[in-house]
């Protein structure tokens, strides 16, 4: 929503304006914020955003607004701590309402599409079912001559339409269809994911006197974008605890195939490993297993993420461990 290089919603300006009026306490700000948030959620779904990314971007919007308020307060000699807290409370109230309305607009747009999808599926299933019923009725109708009822053509019709139903169930009701882009799997640039991790761990990196860098040609692919971010944030945060000062923590592409992409996180560790690093890597491994991936360590820390290439779908992903 706010990232460079991504489609921007036409409703974001209205939402920002409504948020500002919510902070200032203008009349009818709540109504305006609800309308703006609902429209924003609907538009973001139309543009192909995921719900996780949308909520995260609203968090970022709040953080940016807080920074702007902090900067303005620092330049005002008359501002007090009480003034700052009051502004922060008004921002939190407006942001909470914006989040609620945006998520509701997003999910209602999603459910409208799901209803249309299932209406079409029901229609497509009824056609072969109707043909099967007709063929069976003819085969059981004793008023029709036996040689006609035993015509192989009826059995062929039943078999062909049953096969058609089975194919539709396999393709349109498979486990893979539950990985909707709105809620889980999404086309994402791994470089953008690492960039987000670097921003979120800026203070940790500064404390460790390290820099987080990444291979510039990391691929764009379809995976669990939120899961990938959580895993990488946990791994990078862990290795920062044991990295040598004034060194780099580098994220590189190790390999990619049709089912998995593997990243290597390389760093120069201090002679004595930090216990917090091992605990963080254990958590990352558990998170990875839950989304069908893997985390392990040898000369580097490796993160393997399940992916989907093009229109191909993977049927089974490991559940929570």
Short mmCIF file of C-alpha atoms in Angstrom, two decimals:
data_model
loop_
_atom_site.label_atom_id
_atom_site.label_comp_id
_atom_site.label_asym_id
_atom_site.label_seq_id
_atom_site.Cartn_x
_atom_site.Cartn_y
_atom_site.Cartn_z
CA UNK A 1 0.00 0.00 0.00
CA UNK A 2 2.80 2.41 0.86
CA UNK A 3 5.82 0.56 -0.49
CA UNK A 4 7.71 1.95 -3.47
CA UNK A 5 7.16 0.08 -6.69
CA UNK A 6 3.76 -1.35 -5.69
CA UNK A 7 0.29 -0.30 -6.90
CA UNK A 8 -1.13 2.42 -4.67
CA UNK A 9 -4.81 2.42 -3.79
CA UNK A 10 -6.78 5.43 -4.96
CA UNK A 11 -8.46 5.38 -1.52
CA UNK A 12 -5.30 5.78 0.57
CA UNK A 13 -5.35 9.58 0.33
CA UNK A 14 -8.95 9.65 1.61
CA UNK A 15 -7.98 7.34 4.47
CA UNK A 16 -5.00 9.54 5.39
CA UNK A 17 -7.19 12.64 5.34
CA UNK A 18 -9.82 10.93 7.51
CA UNK A 19 -7.10 9.77 9.93
CA UNK A 20 -5.77 13.32 10.24
CA UNK A 21 -9.26 14.64 10.95
CA UNK A 22 -9.70 11.91 13.53
CA UNK A 23 -6.58 13.11 15.34
CA UNK A 24 -7.73 16.72 15.23
CA UNK A 25 -11.24 15.79 16.38
CA UNK A 26 -13.18 17.30 13.45
CA UNK A 27 -16.92 16.78 13.38
CA UNK A 28 -18.16 13.46 11.94
CA UNK A 29 -14.59 12.13 11.79
CA UNK A 30 -15.74 8.66 12.79
CA UNK A 31 -18.24 8.40 9.92
CA UNK A 32 -15.65 9.66 7.46
CA UNK A 33 -13.03 7.25 8.80
CA UNK A 34 -15.39 4.27 8.53
CA UNK A 35 -16.31 5.16 4.94
CA UNK A 36 -12.67 5.73 3.99
CA UNK A 37 -11.48 2.55 5.71
CA UNK A 38 -14.16 0.36 4.13
CA UNK A 39 -13.44 1.77 0.68
CA UNK A 40 -9.70 1.32 1.24
CA UNK A 41 -10.11 -2.32 2.23
CA UNK A 42 -12.31 -3.03 -0.79
CA UNK A 43 -9.87 -1.34 -3.15
CA UNK A 44 -6.82 -3.09 -1.69
CA UNK A 45 -8.51 -6.47 -2.18
CA UNK A 46 -9.27 -5.55 -5.79
CA UNK A 47 -5.60 -4.66 -6.30
CA UNK A 48 -4.55 -8.09 -5.02
CA UNK A 49 -3.15 -7.19 -1.59
CA UNK A 50 -3.11 -9.74 1.23
CA UNK A 51 -4.91 -9.07 4.50
CA UNK A 52 -1.66 -9.54 6.45
CA UNK A 53 0.14 -6.98 4.32
CA UNK A 54 -2.76 -4.55 4.61
CA UNK A 55 -2.80 -4.70 8.42
CA UNK A 56 0.99 -4.35 8.52
CA UNK A 57 0.86 -1.29 6.29
CA UNK A 58 -1.73 0.32 8.56
CA UNK A 59 0.69 -0.32 11.44
CA UNK A 60 3.40 1.38 9.38
CA UNK A 61 1.07 4.29 8.66
CA UNK A 62 0.51 4.74 12.40
CA UNK A 63 4.27 4.61 13.05
CA UNK A 64 4.93 7.23 10.36
CA UNK A 65 2.20 9.48 11.78
CA UNK A 66 3.64 9.12 15.29
CA UNK A 67 7.05 10.09 13.96
CA UNK A 68 5.58 13.18 12.29
CA UNK A 69 3.83 14.13 15.55
CA UNK A 70 7.05 13.58 17.50
CA UNK A 71 8.99 15.80 15.10
CA UNK A 72 6.37 18.53 15.31
CA UNK A 73 6.27 18.34 19.12
CA UNK A 74 10.06 18.60 19.35
CA UNK A 75 9.95 21.87 17.41
CA UNK A 76 7.25 23.32 19.68
CA UNK A 77 8.65 24.81 22.89
CA UNK A 78 5.18 24.98 24.41
CA UNK A 79 4.37 21.27 23.92
CA UNK A 80 4.15 19.16 27.08
CA UNK A 81 4.31 15.43 27.75
CA UNK A 82 0.58 15.56 28.45
CA UNK A 83 -0.02 17.06 24.99
CA UNK A 84 1.98 14.28 23.38
CA UNK A 85 0.12 11.55 25.23
CA UNK A 86 -3.23 13.11 24.34
CA UNK A 87 -2.26 13.20 20.64
CA UNK A 88 -1.04 9.60 20.80
CA UNK A 89 -4.34 8.52 22.38
CA UNK A 90 -6.36 10.27 19.66
CA UNK A 91 -4.17 8.67 16.99
CA UNK A 92 -4.61 5.23 18.56
CA UNK A 93 -8.38 5.67 18.65
CA UNK A 94 -8.55 6.81 15.03
CA UNK A 95 -6.14 4.13 13.86
CA UNK A 96 -8.15 1.42 15.64
CA UNK A 97 -11.33 2.49 13.86
CA UNK A 98 -9.50 2.72 10.53
CA UNK A 99 -8.15 -0.83 10.98
CA UNK A 100 -11.58 -2.20 11.87
CA UNK A 101 -13.29 -0.58 8.87
CA UNK A 102 -10.48 -1.48 6.46
CA UNK A 103 -10.40 -5.14 7.49
CA UNK A 104 -14.19 -5.32 7.25
CA UNK A 105 -14.23 -3.79 3.77
CA UNK A 106 -11.47 -6.17 2.69
CA UNK A 107 -13.15 -9.31 4.04
CA UNK A 108 -16.57 -8.39 2.64
CA UNK A 109 -15.00 -7.98 -0.82
CA UNK A 110 -13.33 -11.37 -0.36
CA UNK A 111 -16.57 -13.07 0.70
CA UNK A 112 -18.42 -11.57 -2.27
CA UNK A 113 -15.86 -13.19 -4.57
CA UNK A 114 -16.07 -16.50 -2.70
CA UNK A 115 -19.87 -16.51 -3.03
CA UNK A 116 -19.59 -15.91 -6.77
CA UNK A 117 -16.98 -18.67 -7.05
CA UNK A 118 -19.19 -21.19 -5.27
CA UNK A 119 -22.26 -20.18 -7.26
CA UNK A 120 -20.32 -20.97 -10.43
CA UNK A 121 -19.06 -24.25 -8.96
CA UNK A 122 -22.58 -25.31 -8.00
CA UNK A 123 -23.77 -24.52 -11.53
CA UNK A 124 -20.91 -26.47 -13.08
CA UNK A 125 -21.56 -29.48 -10.83
CA UNK A 126 -25.29 -29.54 -11.48
CA UNK A 127 -24.85 -29.97 -15.23
CA UNK A 128 -23.08 -33.38 -15.11
CA UNK A 129 -25.22 -34.44 -12.13
CA UNK A 130 -28.34 -33.71 -14.18
CA UNK A 131 -27.00 -35.79 -17.04
CA UNK A 132 -26.23 -38.68 -14.66
CA UNK A 133 -29.73 -38.51 -13.15
CA UNK A 134 -31.29 -38.54 -16.62
CA UNK A 135 -29.22 -41.53 -17.73
CA UNK A 136 -29.98 -43.47 -14.54
CA UNK A 137 -33.70 -42.71 -14.84
CA UNK A 138 -33.74 -44.01 -18.39
CA UNK A 139 -31.84 -47.16 -17.38
CA UNK A 140 -34.41 -47.83 -14.60
CA UNK A 141 -37.55 -46.93 -16.57
CA UNK A 142 -39.33 -50.26 -17.16
CA UNK A 143 -41.66 -48.70 -19.71
CA UNK A 144 -38.67 -48.49 -22.05
CA UNK A 145 -37.63 -51.67 -23.89
CA UNK A 146 -34.87 -53.62 -22.13
CA UNK A 147 -32.49 -53.40 -25.07
CA UNK A 148 -32.81 -49.61 -24.97
CA UNK A 149 -32.24 -49.44 -21.18
CA UNK A 150 -29.14 -51.59 -21.53
CA UNK A 151 -27.64 -49.40 -24.23
CA UNK A 152 -23.90 -48.92 -23.42
CA UNK A 153 -24.30 -45.27 -24.31
CA UNK A 154 -26.04 -44.60 -20.95
CA UNK A 155 -23.19 -46.16 -18.99
CA UNK A 156 -20.73 -44.11 -21.03
CA UNK A 157 -22.67 -40.94 -20.19
CA UNK A 158 -22.64 -41.76 -16.47
CA UNK A 159 -18.93 -42.58 -16.49
CA UNK A 160 -17.96 -39.48 -18.47
CA UNK A 161 -19.94 -37.09 -16.25
CA UNK A 162 -18.80 -38.77 -13.04
CA UNK A 163 -15.23 -38.28 -14.23
CA UNK A 164 -16.02 -34.63 -14.92
CA UNK A 165 -17.38 -34.17 -11.38
CA UNK A 166 -14.34 -35.87 -9.89
CA UNK A 167 -12.03 -33.57 -11.87
CA UNK A 168 -13.88 -30.46 -10.65
CA UNK A 169 -13.71 -31.65 -7.04
CA UNK A 170 -9.99 -32.32 -7.42
CA UNK A 171 -9.17 -28.97 -9.00
CA UNK A 172 -11.64 -26.56 -7.38
CA UNK A 173 -12.09 -28.05 -3.91
CA UNK A 174 -8.51 -29.23 -3.35
CA UNK A 175 -6.52 -28.28 -0.26
CA UNK A 176 -4.41 -25.95 -2.39
CA UNK A 177 -7.46 -23.78 -3.17
CA UNK A 178 -7.64 -22.83 0.51
CA UNK A 179 -4.33 -20.96 0.15
CA UNK A 180 -6.05 -17.83 -1.00
CA UNK A 181 -3.73 -14.94 -1.78
CA UNK A 182 -5.85 -12.70 0.42
CA UNK A 183 -4.95 -14.64 3.54
CA UNK A 184 -1.83 -16.73 3.02
CA UNK A 185 0.07 -17.39 -0.20
CA UNK A 186 0.93 -14.34 -2.22
CA UNK A 187 3.27 -13.24 -5.00
CA UNK A 188 6.04 -11.40 -3.17
CA UNK A 189 9.53 -10.11 -3.81
CA UNK A 190 11.95 -11.72 -1.36
CA UNK A 191 14.04 -8.57 -1.58
CA UNK A 192 11.03 -6.59 -0.28
CA UNK A 193 10.62 -9.10 2.54
CA UNK A 194 14.26 -8.72 3.57
CA UNK A 195 13.97 -4.94 3.25
CA UNK A 196 11.02 -5.03 5.68
CA UNK A 197 12.98 -7.24 8.08
CA UNK A 198 15.91 -4.83 7.95
CA UNK A 199 13.64 -1.89 8.75
CA UNK A 200 12.01 -3.72 11.68
CA UNK A 201 15.40 -4.79 13.08
CA UNK A 202 17.12 -1.44 12.56
CA UNK A 203 17.61 -0.85 16.29
CA UNK A 204 18.86 -4.41 16.88
CA UNK A 205 21.39 -4.03 14.06
CA UNK A 206 22.57 -0.68 15.43
CA UNK A 207 23.05 -2.19 18.89
CA UNK A 208 25.05 -5.07 17.38
CA UNK A 209 27.05 -2.62 15.21
CA UNK A 210 26.15 -4.71 12.14
CA UNK A 211 24.48 -4.09 8.82
CA UNK A 212 21.82 -6.27 7.20
CA UNK A 213 22.41 -6.67 3.46
CA UNK A 214 20.93 -8.90 0.79
CA UNK A 215 21.56 -10.21 -2.69
CA UNK A 216 19.98 -7.68 -5.05
CA UNK A 217 18.50 -10.22 -7.49
CA UNK A 218 16.45 -12.20 -4.96
CA UNK A 219 13.48 -13.69 -6.85
CA UNK A 220 9.80 -12.76 -6.85
CA UNK A 221 7.63 -15.81 -6.23
CA UNK A 222 4.43 -17.10 -4.68
CA UNK A 223 4.71 -18.22 -1.07
CA UNK A 224 3.38 -17.53 2.41
CA UNK A 225 4.63 -13.95 2.51
CA UNK A 226 3.79 -13.31 6.16
CA UNK A 227 5.31 -16.62 7.23
CA UNK A 228 8.48 -15.88 5.28
CA UNK A 229 8.77 -12.48 6.95
CA UNK A 230 8.29 -13.90 10.45
CA UNK A 231 10.85 -16.65 9.87
CA UNK A 232 13.45 -14.30 8.38
CA UNK A 233 12.87 -11.74 11.11
CA UNK A 234 13.43 -14.44 13.74
CA UNK A 235 16.53 -15.83 12.03
CA UNK A 236 18.16 -12.46 11.30
CA UNK A 237 17.29 -11.21 14.78
CA UNK A 238 18.91 -14.33 16.24
CA UNK A 239 22.16 -14.12 14.30
CA UNK A 240 22.51 -10.42 15.15
CA UNK A 241 22.92 -11.49 18.78
CA UNK A 242 26.12 -13.39 18.05
CA UNK A 243 27.49 -11.53 15.02
CA UNK A 244 30.88 -9.90 15.30
CA UNK A 245 30.62 -6.10 15.58
CA UNK A 246 31.19 -4.10 12.39
CA UNK A 247 30.34 -7.05 10.13
CA UNK A 248 27.47 -7.85 7.77
CA UNK A 249 24.54 -10.20 8.10
CA UNK A 250 23.93 -11.19 4.49
CA UNK A 251 20.84 -12.85 2.99
CA UNK A 252 21.57 -14.76 -0.24
CA UNK A 253 19.69 -17.04 -2.60
CA UNK A 254 21.11 -20.54 -2.26
CA UNK A 255 18.87 -22.46 -4.65
CA UNK A 256 15.34 -22.59 -6.06
CA UNK A 257 13.30 -25.30 -7.74
CA UNK A 258 9.62 -25.77 -8.51
CA UNK A 259 8.64 -26.48 -4.90
CA UNK A 260 11.16 -24.73 -2.65
CA UNK A 261 13.34 -21.66 -2.44
CA UNK A 262 16.28 -21.77 -0.03
CA UNK A 263 17.98 -18.70 1.41
CA UNK A 264 21.31 -18.64 3.23
CA UNK A 265 21.88 -16.13 6.02
CA UNK A 266 25.63 -15.70 6.46
CA UNK A 267 27.41 -13.82 9.23
CA UNK A 268 30.70 -13.81 11.08
CA UNK A 269 29.95 -15.13 14.55
CA UNK A 270 31.79 -14.29 17.72
CA UNK A 271 33.93 -17.04 19.19
CA UNK A 272 31.34 -17.84 21.85
CA UNK A 273 27.83 -18.46 20.54
CA UNK A 274 25.00 -16.54 22.17
CA UNK A 275 22.35 -18.70 23.86
CA UNK A 276 19.67 -16.30 22.61
CA UNK A 277 20.70 -17.06 19.04
CA UNK A 278 20.09 -20.77 19.45
CA UNK A 279 16.72 -20.12 21.08
CA UNK A 280 15.75 -17.84 18.20
CA UNK A 281 16.77 -20.40 15.60
CA UNK A 282 14.73 -23.06 17.40
CA UNK A 283 11.67 -20.82 17.21
CA UNK A 284 12.35 -20.14 13.52
CA UNK A 285 12.57 -23.87 12.84
CA UNK A 286 9.20 -24.45 14.53
CA UNK A 287 7.60 -21.65 12.52
CA UNK A 288 9.04 -23.05 9.29
CA UNK A 289 7.69 -26.55 9.97
CA UNK A 290 4.21 -25.12 10.47
CA UNK A 291 4.23 -23.60 6.99
CA UNK A 292 5.90 -26.57 5.30
CA UNK A 293 9.45 -25.20 5.31
CA UNK A 294 12.69 -25.86 7.15
CA UNK A 295 15.46 -24.01 9.02
CA UNK A 296 18.87 -25.54 9.75
CA UNK A 297 22.42 -24.45 10.46
CA UNK A 298 25.89 -25.45 9.28
CA UNK A 299 28.36 -22.89 7.93
CA UNK A 300 25.35 -20.56 7.54
CA UNK A 301 21.71 -20.52 8.59
CA UNK A 302 19.47 -21.89 5.84
CA UNK A 303 15.78 -21.12 5.37
CA UNK A 304 13.78 -23.30 2.94
CA UNK A 305 10.33 -21.95 2.00
CA UNK A 306 7.63 -23.81 0.04
CA UNK A 307 6.60 -22.00 -3.14
CA UNK A 308 4.17 -22.33 -6.02
CA UNK A 309 5.41 -21.63 -9.54
CA UNK A 310 2.96 -20.19 -12.05
CA UNK A 311 -0.41 -21.90 -11.88
CA UNK A 312 0.89 -25.07 -10.24
CA UNK A 313 -0.31 -25.81 -6.74
CA UNK A 314 1.19 -28.01 -4.07
CA UNK A 315 -1.40 -30.21 -2.39
CA UNK A 316 0.06 -30.83 1.05
CA UNK A 317 1.80 -28.52 3.47
CA UNK A 318 2.77 -29.67 6.93
CA UNK A 319 0.44 -28.58 9.67
CA UNK A 320 1.39 -27.23 13.08
CA UNK A 321 4.04 -29.31 14.81
#
